Amino acid sequence: MTILDQINKESFQRFKLRVGLNHGAVIAGVVGAQKPQYDIWGNTVNVASRMDSCGVMGRMQVTEDTAKILMKAGYECECRGPTFVKGKGTLTTYFVRTPFDPRPDDK
Ligand SMILES: Nc1ncnc2c1ncn2[C@@H]1O[C@H](COP(=O)(O)OP(=O)(O)OP(=O)(O)O)[C@@H](O)[C@H]1O
């Protein structure tokens, strides 16, 4: 059973996950005096967020550069093809294959 299955079982919910991933340079720091919070900023972060928001439920979408690194490390990635990414135009994106990918007959 996956951790998500366990959370759903214990909370009587049917949460699903959609993940976006990118890598690159970021600016990082703590902001706020009353309630200091660590955060990261920059184009790398914005594109990572877009990989999530224009992704597919149950899958992990990554940028082409990130896919190349993951494939070199032995992960299997499937090219999604040209994908419209708000604010960035059309980028070639990939899905990282996982044992939890929906089967082709799943709706
Ligand atoms: N540190 C962060 N943590 C999580 N999400 C972030 C972070 N920084 C940026 N984002 C998200 O990345 C996305 C892209 O940022 P960008 O500034 O390009 O978009 P925007 O046009 O301001 O926002 P919108 O998504 O409303 O169009 C935004 O949805 C933003 O919320």
Short mmCIF file of C-alpha atoms and ligand atoms in Angstrom, two decimals:
data_model
loop_
_atom_site.label_atom_id
_atom_site.label_comp_id
_atom_site.label_asym_id
_atom_site.label_seq_id
_atom_site.Cartn_x
_atom_site.Cartn_y
_atom_site.Cartn_z
CA MET A 1 0.00 0.00 0.00
CA THR A 2 1.34 3.48 -0.83
CA ILE A 3 1.54 6.26 1.73
CA LEU A 4 -1.21 8.09 -0.17
CA ASP A 5 -3.47 5.02 0.00
CA GLN A 6 -2.82 4.87 3.73
CA ILE A 7 -3.63 8.57 4.22
CA ASN A 8 -6.84 8.14 2.21
CA LYS A 9 -7.82 5.08 4.21
CA GLU A 10 -7.23 6.75 7.56
CA SER A 11 -8.82 10.09 6.61
CA PHE A 12 -11.74 8.68 4.59
CA GLN A 13 -10.62 10.86 1.68
CA ARG A 14 -9.71 10.21 -1.91
CA PHE A 15 -6.72 12.52 -2.33
CA LYS A 16 -4.76 12.30 -5.56
CA LEU A 17 -1.27 13.59 -6.27
CA ARG A 18 0.07 15.60 -9.18
CA VAL A 19 3.78 16.45 -9.09
CA GLY A 20 5.94 18.94 -11.01
CA LEU A 21 9.72 18.97 -10.94
CA ASN A 22 12.45 21.23 -12.32
CA HIS A 23 16.02 21.96 -11.34
CA GLY A 24 18.32 24.96 -11.58
CA ALA A 25 19.49 28.06 -9.81
CA VAL A 26 17.21 29.65 -7.21
CA ILE A 27 17.33 32.51 -4.78
CA ALA A 28 16.65 31.28 -1.27
CA GLY A 29 16.19 33.03 2.01
CA VAL A 30 14.11 33.84 5.03
CA VAL A 31 11.61 36.69 4.80
CA GLY A 32 9.38 38.24 7.44
CA ALA A 33 10.06 39.66 10.87
CA GLN A 34 6.93 38.59 12.80
CA LYS A 35 6.67 35.19 11.18
CA PRO A 36 9.94 34.39 9.39
CA GLN A 37 9.56 31.88 6.59
CA TYR A 38 12.12 30.20 4.39
CA ASP A 39 11.22 30.23 0.69
CA ILE A 40 12.81 30.03 -2.76
CA TRP A 41 12.26 32.25 -5.81
CA GLY A 42 13.16 32.55 -9.43
CA ASN A 43 12.39 31.19 -12.87
CA THR A 44 13.40 27.65 -11.83
CA VAL A 45 10.75 27.69 -9.12
CA ASN A 46 8.08 29.21 -11.38
CA VAL A 47 8.68 26.55 -14.03
CA ALA A 48 8.58 23.78 -11.38
CA SER A 49 5.21 25.13 -10.27
CA ARG A 50 4.00 25.14 -13.88
CA MET A 51 5.15 21.52 -14.30
CA ASP A 52 2.68 20.75 -11.53
CA SER A 53 -0.16 23.02 -12.65
CA CYS A 54 -0.18 21.89 -16.29
CA GLY A 55 0.51 18.27 -15.35
CA VAL A 56 -1.74 15.26 -15.15
CA MET A 57 -3.29 13.86 -11.98
CA GLY A 58 -1.34 10.88 -10.68
CA ARG A 59 1.77 11.69 -12.70
CA MET A 60 5.07 13.56 -12.27
CA GLN A 61 5.83 16.05 -15.03
CA VAL A 62 9.36 17.38 -15.50
CA THR A 63 11.19 19.75 -17.85
CA GLU A 64 13.36 18.38 -20.65
CA ASP A 65 16.63 19.26 -18.89
CA THR A 66 15.45 17.58 -15.70
CA ALA A 67 14.30 14.52 -17.66
CA LYS A 68 17.78 14.21 -19.22
CA ILE A 69 19.38 14.15 -15.78
CA LEU A 70 16.83 11.67 -14.43
CA MET A 71 17.28 9.37 -17.45
CA LYS A 72 21.07 9.44 -16.99
CA ALA A 73 20.44 8.39 -13.39
CA GLY A 74 18.37 5.42 -14.59
CA TYR A 75 14.83 6.75 -14.30
CA GLU A 76 12.46 6.04 -17.15
CA CYS A 77 10.81 9.12 -18.64
CA GLU A 78 8.11 9.35 -21.27
CA CYS A 79 8.08 12.35 -23.62
CA ARG A 80 4.76 14.16 -23.39
CA GLY A 81 5.63 16.30 -26.40
CA PRO A 82 5.11 20.03 -26.90
CA THR A 83 3.14 21.32 -23.93
CA PHE A 84 1.80 24.83 -23.45
CA VAL A 85 3.21 26.27 -20.24
CA LYS A 86 1.66 29.55 -19.10
CA GLY A 87 4.17 32.39 -19.25
CA LYS A 88 6.82 30.19 -20.90
CA GLY A 89 5.29 29.21 -24.23
CA THR A 90 5.48 25.70 -25.60
CA LEU A 91 8.02 23.43 -23.89
CA THR A 92 8.80 19.77 -24.42
CA THR A 93 7.94 18.06 -21.17
CA TYR A 94 8.28 14.53 -19.85
CA PHE A 95 6.49 12.28 -17.40
CA VAL A 96 8.63 10.25 -15.02
CA ARG A 97 7.43 6.65 -15.08
CA THR A 98 6.48 5.23 -11.71
CA PRO A 99 4.88 1.96 -10.59
CA PHE A 100 1.78 4.04 -9.78
CA ASP A 101 1.14 5.37 -13.30
CA PRO A 102 -2.47 4.95 -14.39
CA ARG A 103 -2.97 1.95 -16.66
CA PRO A 104 -3.92 2.83 -20.27
CA ASP A 105 -7.50 1.64 -19.72
CA ASP A 106 -7.94 3.84 -16.58
CA LYS A 107 -10.09 6.90 -17.10
N1 LIG B 1 8.32 29.74 -3.79
C1 LIG B 1 7.27 29.28 -4.44
N2 LIG B 1 6.60 28.21 -3.95
C2 LIG B 1 5.52 27.72 -4.61
N3 LIG B 1 5.05 28.21 -5.76
C3 LIG B 1 5.68 29.27 -6.28
C4 LIG B 1 6.83 29.86 -5.65
N4 LIG B 1 7.25 30.90 -6.42
C5 LIG B 1 6.40 30.97 -7.48
N5 LIG B 1 5.45 30.00 -7.39
C6 LIG B 1 4.36 29.78 -8.35
O1 LIG B 1 4.89 29.67 -9.65
C7 LIG B 1 3.89 30.07 -10.59
C8 LIG B 1 4.56 30.83 -11.68
O2 LIG B 1 4.98 32.08 -11.21
P1 LIG B 1 4.79 33.38 -12.14
O3 LIG B 1 5.33 34.52 -11.36
O4 LIG B 1 5.37 33.09 -13.49
O5 LIG B 1 3.21 33.41 -12.29
P2 LIG B 1 2.07 34.49 -12.08
O6 LIG B 1 1.65 34.89 -13.45
O7 LIG B 1 2.48 35.55 -11.12
O8 LIG B 1 0.95 33.60 -11.34
P3 LIG B 1 -0.30 32.78 -11.86
O9 LIG B 1 -0.04 31.34 -11.57
O10 LIG B 1 -1.42 33.30 -11.04
O11 LIG B 1 -0.45 33.04 -13.32
C9 LIG B 1 2.83 30.86 -9.83
O12 LIG B 1 1.63 30.10 -9.81
C10 LIG B 1 3.42 30.99 -8.44
O13 LIG B 1 2.44 30.89 -7.43
#
